[in-house]
PDB file of C-alpha atoms in Angstrom:
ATOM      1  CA  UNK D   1      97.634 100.335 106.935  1.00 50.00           C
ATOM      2  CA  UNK D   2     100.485  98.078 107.358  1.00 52.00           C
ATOM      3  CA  UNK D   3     100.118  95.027 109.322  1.00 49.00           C
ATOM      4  CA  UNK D   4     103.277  95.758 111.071  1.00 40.00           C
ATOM      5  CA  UNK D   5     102.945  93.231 114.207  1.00 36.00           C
ATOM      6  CA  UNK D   6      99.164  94.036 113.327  1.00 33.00           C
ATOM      7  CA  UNK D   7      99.259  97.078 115.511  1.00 34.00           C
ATOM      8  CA  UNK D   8      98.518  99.124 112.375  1.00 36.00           C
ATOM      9  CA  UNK D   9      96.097  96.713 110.812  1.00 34.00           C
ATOM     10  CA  UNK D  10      94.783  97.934 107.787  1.00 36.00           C
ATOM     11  CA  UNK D  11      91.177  97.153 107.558  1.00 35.00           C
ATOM     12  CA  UNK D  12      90.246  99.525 104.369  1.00 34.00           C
ATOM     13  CA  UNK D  13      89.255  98.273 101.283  1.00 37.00           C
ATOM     14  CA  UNK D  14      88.680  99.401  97.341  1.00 34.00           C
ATOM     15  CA  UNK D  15      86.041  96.934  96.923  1.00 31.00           C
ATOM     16  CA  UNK D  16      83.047  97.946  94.124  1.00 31.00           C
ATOM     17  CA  UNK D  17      85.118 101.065  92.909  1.00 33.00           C
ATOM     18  CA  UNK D  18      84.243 102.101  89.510  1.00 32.00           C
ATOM     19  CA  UNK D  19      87.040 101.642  87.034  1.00 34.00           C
ATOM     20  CA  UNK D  20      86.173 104.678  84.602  1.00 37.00           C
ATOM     21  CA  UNK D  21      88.028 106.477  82.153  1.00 38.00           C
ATOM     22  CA  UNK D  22      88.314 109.475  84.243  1.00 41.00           C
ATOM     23  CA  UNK D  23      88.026 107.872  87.357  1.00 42.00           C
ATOM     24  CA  UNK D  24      85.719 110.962  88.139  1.00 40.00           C
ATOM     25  CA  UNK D  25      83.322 108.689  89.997  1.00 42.00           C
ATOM     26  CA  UNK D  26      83.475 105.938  93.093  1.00 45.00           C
ATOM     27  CA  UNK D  27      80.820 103.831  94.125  1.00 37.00           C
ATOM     28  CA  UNK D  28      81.179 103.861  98.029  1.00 41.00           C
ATOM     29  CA  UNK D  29      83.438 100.976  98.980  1.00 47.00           C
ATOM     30  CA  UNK D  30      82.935  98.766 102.214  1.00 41.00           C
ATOM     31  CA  UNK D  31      85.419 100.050 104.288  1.00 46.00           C
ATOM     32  CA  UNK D  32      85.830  98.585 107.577  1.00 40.00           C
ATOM     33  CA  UNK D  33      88.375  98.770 109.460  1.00 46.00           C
ATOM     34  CA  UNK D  34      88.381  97.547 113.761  1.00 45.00           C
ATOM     35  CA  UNK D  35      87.777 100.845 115.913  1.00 43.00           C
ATOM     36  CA  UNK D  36      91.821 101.160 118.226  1.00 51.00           C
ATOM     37  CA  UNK D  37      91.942 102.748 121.375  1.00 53.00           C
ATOM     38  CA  UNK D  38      94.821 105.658 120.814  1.00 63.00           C
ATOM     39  CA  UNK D  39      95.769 106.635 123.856  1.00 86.00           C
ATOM     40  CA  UNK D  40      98.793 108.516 123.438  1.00 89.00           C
ATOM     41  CA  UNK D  41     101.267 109.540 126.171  1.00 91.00           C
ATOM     42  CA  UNK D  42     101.678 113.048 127.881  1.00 92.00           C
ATOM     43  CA  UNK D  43     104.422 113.863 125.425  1.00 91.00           C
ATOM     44  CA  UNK D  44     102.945 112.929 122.672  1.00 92.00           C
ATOM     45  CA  UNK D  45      99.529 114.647 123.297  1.00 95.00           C
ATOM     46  CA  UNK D  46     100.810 118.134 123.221  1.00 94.00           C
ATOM     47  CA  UNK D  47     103.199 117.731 120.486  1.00 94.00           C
ATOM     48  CA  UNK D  48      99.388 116.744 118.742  1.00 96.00           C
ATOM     49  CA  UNK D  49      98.148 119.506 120.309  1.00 96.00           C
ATOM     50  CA  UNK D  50     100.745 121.938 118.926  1.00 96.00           C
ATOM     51  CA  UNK D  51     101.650 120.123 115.395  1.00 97.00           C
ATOM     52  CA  UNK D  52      98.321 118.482 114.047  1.00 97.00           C
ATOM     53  CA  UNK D  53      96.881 121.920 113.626  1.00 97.00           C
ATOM     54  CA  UNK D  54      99.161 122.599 110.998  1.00 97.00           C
ATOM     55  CA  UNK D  55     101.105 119.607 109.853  1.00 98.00           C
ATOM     56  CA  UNK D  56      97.960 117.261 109.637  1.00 98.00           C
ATOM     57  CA  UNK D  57      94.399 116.941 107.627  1.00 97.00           C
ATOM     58  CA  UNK D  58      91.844 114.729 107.816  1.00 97.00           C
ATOM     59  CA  UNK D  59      89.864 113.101 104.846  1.00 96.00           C
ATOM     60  CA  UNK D  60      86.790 113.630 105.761  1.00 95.00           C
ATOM     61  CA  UNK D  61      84.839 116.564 107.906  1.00 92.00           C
ATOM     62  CA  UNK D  62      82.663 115.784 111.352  1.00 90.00           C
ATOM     63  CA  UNK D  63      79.864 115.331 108.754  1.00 91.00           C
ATOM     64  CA  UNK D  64      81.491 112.817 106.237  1.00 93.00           C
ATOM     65  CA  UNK D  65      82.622 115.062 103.805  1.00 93.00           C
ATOM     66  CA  UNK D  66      85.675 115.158 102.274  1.00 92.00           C
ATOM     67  CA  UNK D  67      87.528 118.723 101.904  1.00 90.00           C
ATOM     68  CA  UNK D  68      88.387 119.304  98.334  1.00 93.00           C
ATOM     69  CA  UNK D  69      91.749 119.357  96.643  1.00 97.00           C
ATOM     70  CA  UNK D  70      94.783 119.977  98.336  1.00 97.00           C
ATOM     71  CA  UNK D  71      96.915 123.321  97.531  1.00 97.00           C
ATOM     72  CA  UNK D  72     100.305 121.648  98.426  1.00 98.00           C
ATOM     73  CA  UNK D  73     102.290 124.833  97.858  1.00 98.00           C
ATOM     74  CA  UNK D  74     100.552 126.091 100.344  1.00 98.00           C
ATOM     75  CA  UNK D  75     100.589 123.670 102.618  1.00 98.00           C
ATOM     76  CA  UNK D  76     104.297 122.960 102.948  1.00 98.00           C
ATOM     77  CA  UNK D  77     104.958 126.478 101.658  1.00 98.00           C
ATOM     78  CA  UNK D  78     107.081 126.150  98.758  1.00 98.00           C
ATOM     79  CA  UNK D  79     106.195 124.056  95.140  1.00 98.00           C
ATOM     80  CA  UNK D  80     108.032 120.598  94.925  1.00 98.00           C
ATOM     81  CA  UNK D  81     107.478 117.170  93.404  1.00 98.00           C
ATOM     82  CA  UNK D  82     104.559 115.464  96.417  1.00 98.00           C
ATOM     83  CA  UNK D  83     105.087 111.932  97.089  1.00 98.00           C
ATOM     84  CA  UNK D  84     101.762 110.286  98.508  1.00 98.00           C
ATOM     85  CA  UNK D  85     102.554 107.093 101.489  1.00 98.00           C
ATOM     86  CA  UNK D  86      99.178 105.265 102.037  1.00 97.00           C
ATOM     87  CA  UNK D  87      99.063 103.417 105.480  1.00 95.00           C
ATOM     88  CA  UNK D  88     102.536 104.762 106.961  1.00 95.00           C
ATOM     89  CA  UNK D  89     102.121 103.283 110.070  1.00 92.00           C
ATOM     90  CA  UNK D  90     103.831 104.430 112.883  1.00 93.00           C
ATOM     91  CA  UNK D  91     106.308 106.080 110.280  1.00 96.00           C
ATOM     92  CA  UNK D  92     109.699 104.552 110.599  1.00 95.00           C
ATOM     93  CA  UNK D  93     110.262 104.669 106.468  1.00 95.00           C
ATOM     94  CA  UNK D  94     107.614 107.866 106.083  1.00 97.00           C
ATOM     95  CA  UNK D  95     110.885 110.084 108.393  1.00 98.00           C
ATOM     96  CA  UNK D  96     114.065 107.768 106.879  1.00 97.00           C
ATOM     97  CA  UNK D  97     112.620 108.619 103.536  1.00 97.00           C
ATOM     98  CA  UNK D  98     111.649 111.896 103.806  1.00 98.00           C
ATOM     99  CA  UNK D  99     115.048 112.653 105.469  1.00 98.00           C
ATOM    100  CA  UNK D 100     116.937 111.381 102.412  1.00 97.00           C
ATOM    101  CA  UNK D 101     114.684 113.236  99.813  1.00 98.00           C
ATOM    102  CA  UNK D 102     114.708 116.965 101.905  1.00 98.00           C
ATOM    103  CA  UNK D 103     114.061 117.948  98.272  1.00 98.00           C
ATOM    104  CA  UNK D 104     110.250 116.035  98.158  1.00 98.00           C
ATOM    105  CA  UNK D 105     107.504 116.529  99.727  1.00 98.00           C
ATOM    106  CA  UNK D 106     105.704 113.894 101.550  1.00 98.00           C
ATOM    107  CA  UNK D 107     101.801 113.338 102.369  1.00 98.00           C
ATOM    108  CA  UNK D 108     101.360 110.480 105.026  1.00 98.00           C
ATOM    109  CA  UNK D 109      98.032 108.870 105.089  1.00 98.00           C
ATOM    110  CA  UNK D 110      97.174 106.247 107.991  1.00 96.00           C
ATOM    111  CA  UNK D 111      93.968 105.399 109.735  1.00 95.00           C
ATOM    112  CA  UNK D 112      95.080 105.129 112.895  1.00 94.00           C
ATOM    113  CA  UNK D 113      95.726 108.332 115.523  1.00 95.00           C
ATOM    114  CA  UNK D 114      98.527 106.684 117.578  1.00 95.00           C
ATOM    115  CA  UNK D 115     100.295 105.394 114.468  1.00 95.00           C
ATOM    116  CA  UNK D 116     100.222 109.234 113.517  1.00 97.00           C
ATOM    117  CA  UNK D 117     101.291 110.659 116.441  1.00 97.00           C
ATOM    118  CA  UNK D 118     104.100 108.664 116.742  1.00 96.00           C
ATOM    119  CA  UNK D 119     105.374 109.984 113.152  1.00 97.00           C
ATOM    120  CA  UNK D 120     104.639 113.520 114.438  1.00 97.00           C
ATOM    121  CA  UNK D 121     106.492 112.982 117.387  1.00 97.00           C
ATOM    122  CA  UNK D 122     109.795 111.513 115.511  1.00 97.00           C
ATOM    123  CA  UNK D 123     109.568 114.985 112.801  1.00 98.00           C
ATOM    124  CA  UNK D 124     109.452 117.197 115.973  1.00 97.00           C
ATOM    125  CA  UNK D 125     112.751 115.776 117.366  1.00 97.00           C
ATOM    126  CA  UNK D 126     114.207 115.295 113.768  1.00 98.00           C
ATOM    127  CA  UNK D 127     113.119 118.731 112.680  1.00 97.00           C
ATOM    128  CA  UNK D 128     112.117 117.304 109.370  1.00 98.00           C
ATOM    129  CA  UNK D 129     109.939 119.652 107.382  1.00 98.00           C
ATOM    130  CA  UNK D 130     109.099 118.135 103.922  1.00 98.00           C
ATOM    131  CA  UNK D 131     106.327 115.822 105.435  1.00 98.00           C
ATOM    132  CA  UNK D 132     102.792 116.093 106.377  1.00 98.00           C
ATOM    133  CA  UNK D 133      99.661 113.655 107.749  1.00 98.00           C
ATOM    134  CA  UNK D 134      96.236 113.128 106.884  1.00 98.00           C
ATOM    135  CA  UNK D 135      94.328 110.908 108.572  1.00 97.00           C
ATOM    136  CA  UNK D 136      91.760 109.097 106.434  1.00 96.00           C
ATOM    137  CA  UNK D 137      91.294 106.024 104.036  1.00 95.00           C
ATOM    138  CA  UNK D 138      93.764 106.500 100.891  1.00 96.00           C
ATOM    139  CA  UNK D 139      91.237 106.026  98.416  1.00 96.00           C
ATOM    140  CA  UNK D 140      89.521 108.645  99.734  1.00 95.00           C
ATOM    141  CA  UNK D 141      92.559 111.037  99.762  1.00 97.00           C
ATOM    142  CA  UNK D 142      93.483 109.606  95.825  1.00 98.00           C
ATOM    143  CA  UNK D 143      89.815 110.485  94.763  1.00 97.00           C
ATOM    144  CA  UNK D 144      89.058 113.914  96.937  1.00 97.00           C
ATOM    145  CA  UNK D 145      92.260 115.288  97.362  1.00 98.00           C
ATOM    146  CA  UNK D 146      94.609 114.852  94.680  1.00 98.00           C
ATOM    147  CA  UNK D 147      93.717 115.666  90.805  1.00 98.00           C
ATOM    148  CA  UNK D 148      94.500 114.418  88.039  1.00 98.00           C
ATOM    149  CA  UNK D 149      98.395 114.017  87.181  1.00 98.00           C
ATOM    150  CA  UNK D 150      99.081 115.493  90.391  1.00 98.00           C
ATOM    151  CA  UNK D 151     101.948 112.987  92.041  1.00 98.00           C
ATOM    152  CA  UNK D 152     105.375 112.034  91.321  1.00 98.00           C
ATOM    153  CA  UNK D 153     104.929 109.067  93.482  1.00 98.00           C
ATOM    154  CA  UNK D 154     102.607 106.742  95.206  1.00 98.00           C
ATOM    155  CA  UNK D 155     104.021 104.623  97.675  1.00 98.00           C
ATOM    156  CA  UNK D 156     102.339 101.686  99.514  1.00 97.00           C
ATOM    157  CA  UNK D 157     104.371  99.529 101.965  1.00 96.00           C
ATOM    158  CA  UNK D 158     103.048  96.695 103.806  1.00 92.00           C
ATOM    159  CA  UNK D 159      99.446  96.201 102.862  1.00 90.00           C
ATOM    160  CA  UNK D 160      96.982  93.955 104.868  1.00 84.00           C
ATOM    161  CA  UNK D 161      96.972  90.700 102.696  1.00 84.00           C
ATOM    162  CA  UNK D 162      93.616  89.901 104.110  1.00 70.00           C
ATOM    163  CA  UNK D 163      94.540  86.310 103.103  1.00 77.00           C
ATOM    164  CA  UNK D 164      91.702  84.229 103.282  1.00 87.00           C
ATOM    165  CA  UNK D 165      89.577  84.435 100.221  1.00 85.00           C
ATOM    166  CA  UNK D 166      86.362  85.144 101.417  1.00 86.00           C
ATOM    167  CA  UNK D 167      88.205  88.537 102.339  1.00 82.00           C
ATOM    168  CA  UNK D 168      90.142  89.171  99.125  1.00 89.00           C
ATOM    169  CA  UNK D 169      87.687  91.863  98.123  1.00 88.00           C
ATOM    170  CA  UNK D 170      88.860  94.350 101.045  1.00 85.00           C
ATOM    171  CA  UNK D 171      92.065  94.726  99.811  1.00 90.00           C
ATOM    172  CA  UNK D 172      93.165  97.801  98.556  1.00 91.00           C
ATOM    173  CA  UNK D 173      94.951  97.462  95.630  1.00 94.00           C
ATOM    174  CA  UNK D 174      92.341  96.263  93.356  1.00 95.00           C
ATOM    175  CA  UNK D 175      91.914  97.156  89.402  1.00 96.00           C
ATOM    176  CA  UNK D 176      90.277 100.493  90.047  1.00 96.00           C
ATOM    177  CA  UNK D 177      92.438 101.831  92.456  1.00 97.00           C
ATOM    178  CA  UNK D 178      95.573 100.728  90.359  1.00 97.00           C
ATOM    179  CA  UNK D 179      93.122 102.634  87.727  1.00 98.00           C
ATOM    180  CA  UNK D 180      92.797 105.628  89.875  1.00 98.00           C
ATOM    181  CA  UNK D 181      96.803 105.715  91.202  1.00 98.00           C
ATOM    182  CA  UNK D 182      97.607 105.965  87.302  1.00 98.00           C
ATOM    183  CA  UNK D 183      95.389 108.583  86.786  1.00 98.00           C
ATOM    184  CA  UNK D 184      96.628 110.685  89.738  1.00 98.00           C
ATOM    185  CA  UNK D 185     100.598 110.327  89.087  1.00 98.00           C
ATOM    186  CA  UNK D 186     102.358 112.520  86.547  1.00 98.00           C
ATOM    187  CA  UNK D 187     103.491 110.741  83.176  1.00 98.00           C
ATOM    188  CA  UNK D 188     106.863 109.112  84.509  1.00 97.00           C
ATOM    189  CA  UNK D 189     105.666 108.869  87.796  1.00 98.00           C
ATOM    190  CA  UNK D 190     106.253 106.043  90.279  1.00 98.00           C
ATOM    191  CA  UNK D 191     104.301 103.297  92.125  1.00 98.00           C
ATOM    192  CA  UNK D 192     106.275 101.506  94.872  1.00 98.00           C
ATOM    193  CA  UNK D 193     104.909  98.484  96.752  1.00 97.00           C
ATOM    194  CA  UNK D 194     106.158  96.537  99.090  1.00 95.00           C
ATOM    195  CA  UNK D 195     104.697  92.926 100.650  1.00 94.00           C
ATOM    196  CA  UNK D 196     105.907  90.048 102.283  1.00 91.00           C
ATOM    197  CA  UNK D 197     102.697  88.260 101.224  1.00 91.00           C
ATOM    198  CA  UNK D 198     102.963  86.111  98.357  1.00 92.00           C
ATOM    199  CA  UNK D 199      99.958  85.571  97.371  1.00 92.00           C
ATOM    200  CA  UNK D 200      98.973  88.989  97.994  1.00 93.00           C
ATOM    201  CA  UNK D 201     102.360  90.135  95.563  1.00 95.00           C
ATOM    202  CA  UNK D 202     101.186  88.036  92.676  1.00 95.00           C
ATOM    203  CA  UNK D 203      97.907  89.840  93.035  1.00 95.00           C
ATOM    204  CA  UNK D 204      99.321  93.041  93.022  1.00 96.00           C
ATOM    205  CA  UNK D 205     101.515  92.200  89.836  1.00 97.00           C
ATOM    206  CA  UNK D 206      98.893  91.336  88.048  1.00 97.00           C
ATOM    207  CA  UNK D 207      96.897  94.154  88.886  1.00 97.00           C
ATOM    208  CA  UNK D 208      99.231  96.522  87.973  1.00 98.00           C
ATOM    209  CA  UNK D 209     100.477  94.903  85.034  1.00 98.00           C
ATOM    210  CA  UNK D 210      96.884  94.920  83.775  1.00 98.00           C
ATOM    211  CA  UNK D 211      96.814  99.043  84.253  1.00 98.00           C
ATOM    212  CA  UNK D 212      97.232  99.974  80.331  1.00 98.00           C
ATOM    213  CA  UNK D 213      99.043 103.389  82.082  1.00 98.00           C
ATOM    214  CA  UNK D 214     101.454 101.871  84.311  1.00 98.00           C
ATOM    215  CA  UNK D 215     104.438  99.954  82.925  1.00 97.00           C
ATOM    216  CA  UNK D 216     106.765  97.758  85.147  1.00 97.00           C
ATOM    217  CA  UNK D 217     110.107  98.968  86.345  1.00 96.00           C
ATOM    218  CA  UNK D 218     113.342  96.657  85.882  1.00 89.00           C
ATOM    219  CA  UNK D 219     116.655  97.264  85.824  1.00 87.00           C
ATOM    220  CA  UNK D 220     118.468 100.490  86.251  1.00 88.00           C
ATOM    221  CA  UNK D 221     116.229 102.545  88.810  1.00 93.00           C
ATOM    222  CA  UNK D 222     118.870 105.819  88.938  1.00 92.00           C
ATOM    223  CA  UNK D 223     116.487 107.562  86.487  1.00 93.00           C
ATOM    224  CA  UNK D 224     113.263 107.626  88.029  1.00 97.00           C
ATOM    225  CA  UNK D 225     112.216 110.672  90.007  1.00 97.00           C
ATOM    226  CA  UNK D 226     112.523 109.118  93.691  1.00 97.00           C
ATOM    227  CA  UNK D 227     114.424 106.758  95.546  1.00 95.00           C
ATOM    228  CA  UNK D 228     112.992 102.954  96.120  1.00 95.00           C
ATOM    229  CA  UNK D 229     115.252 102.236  98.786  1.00 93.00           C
ATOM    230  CA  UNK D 230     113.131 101.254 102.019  1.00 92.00           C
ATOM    231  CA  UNK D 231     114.979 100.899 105.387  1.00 90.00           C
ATOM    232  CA  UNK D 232     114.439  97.520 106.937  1.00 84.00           C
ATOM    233  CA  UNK D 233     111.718  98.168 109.894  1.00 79.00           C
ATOM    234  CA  UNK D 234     111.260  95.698 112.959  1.00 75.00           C
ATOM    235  CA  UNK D 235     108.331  94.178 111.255  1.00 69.00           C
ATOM    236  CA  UNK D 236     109.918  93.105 107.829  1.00 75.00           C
ATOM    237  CA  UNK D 237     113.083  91.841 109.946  1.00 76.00           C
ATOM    238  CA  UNK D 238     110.443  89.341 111.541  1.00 77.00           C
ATOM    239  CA  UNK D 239     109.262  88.786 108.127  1.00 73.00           C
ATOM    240  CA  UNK D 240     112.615  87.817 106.783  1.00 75.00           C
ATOM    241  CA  UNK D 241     113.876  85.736 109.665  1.00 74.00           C
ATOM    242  CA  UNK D 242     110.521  84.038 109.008  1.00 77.00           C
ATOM    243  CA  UNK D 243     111.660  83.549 105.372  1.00 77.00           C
ATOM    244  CA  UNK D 244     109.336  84.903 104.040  1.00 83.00           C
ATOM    245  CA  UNK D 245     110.602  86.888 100.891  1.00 86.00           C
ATOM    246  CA  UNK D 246     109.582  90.745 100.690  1.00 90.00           C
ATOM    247  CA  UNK D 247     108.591  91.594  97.228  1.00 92.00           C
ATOM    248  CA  UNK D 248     108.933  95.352  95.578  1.00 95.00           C
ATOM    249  CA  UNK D 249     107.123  95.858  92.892  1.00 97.00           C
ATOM    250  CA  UNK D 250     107.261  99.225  90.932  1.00 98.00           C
ATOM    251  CA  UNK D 251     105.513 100.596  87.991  1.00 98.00           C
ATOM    252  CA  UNK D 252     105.995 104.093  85.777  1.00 98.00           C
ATOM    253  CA  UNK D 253     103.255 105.943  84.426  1.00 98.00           C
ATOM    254  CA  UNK D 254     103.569 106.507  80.691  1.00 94.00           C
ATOM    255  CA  UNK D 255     103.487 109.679  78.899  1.00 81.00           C
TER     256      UNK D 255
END
């Protein structure tokens, strides 16, 4: 999902999702993201081999269908707050994260199977156990996978901008899947986001300020349930020695 030197492009949008009370119905959006080779190297092919088995999910079945609600308990094997990443890219926060909050668990979801790997690659050496992978569109995993009141956190880092206007509709954080992130986090929850797009942050503030569930986060951050503190990856050092200004915006759910 991030556009991290656009290896990880996202190219997933929320475009025509219902905004409903329950959120208990989606009109199928127009996803479309560009088809990646993912050719992954000796070392990482067997640690897929071995890992993905257990560690990873994805969205949707050989036939299209998704798989029904996730039993996280059993999953990671113990009960503890879940934190969901959509597009983790290659991982770099997803592990630095995950590695500061051992008490968390983490569900990375990313499109592409290279970006994956490499994150499965880094936990083997780390031996970091509080995270696993599904590969799939995040909407999907919000709507199919996750119920209700379900997450202490949604984080989204570095979402395509898809800057030109014509495009604007394929980006994912539109009104109903601000609509839907509400609905799925527990009343205090968080939603982090990070950009380095302007015009795509003002969007996004909007958007989420317009969520009657979701109230903006200032000031002291020590109380909320998870840390906000990202560590600087290649891409958003590029970013800043381009000057261009990296926005976080974060919003609680209400009671």
């Amino acid at each position: 999902m991030r556009h991290h030197g656009r290896m990880h492009t996202r190219r997933i949008d929320a475009a025509g999702v219902r905004d409903s009370p329950e959120v208990s119905h989606l009109h199928r959006r127009v996803t479309s993201f560009r088809a990646r080779r993912s050719t992954l190297s000796a070392g990482q092919q067997e640690t897929w081999e071995r890992l993905w088995p257990v560690l990873g999910r994805q969205a949707r079945d050989s036939d299209g269908r998704p798989p029904g609600r996730l039993n996280t308990a059993e999953w990671f094997g113990r009960s503890a707050p879940v934190v969901l990443e959509i597009g983790s890219g290659t991982g770099v926060s997803t592990l630095a994260m995950a590695q500061e909050e051992p008490h968390l668990d983490v569900v990375a979801v990313e499109v592409y199977r290279r970006g994956l790997a490499q994150l499965l690659s880094a936990m083997d050496r780390a031996q970091v156990t509080n995270i696993r992978l599904i590969r799939g569109d995040g909407v999907d995993v919000l709507e199919h996978m996750f119920g209700p009141e379900s997450l202490t956190a949604v984080r989204v880092f570095f979402p395509d901008p898809w800057p030109k206007a014509r495009h604007h509709k394929r980006r994912l954080l539109q009104p109903a899947t601000m609509a839907l992130i509400a609905d799925r986090l527990l009343p205090g929850g968080v939603l982090h986001v990070a950009t380095d797009h302007a015009g795509y942050a003002e969007h996004i503030a909007e958007t989420g300020d317009a969520e009657p569930r979701l109230r903006r986060v200032t000031g002291d951050l020590t109380a909320l349930p998870i840390s906000v503190r990202r560590p600087v990856t290649k891409y958003e050092g590029k970013a800043r020695d381009a000057n261009r200004a990296v926005a976080d915006l974060l919003w609680s759910r209400g009671a």
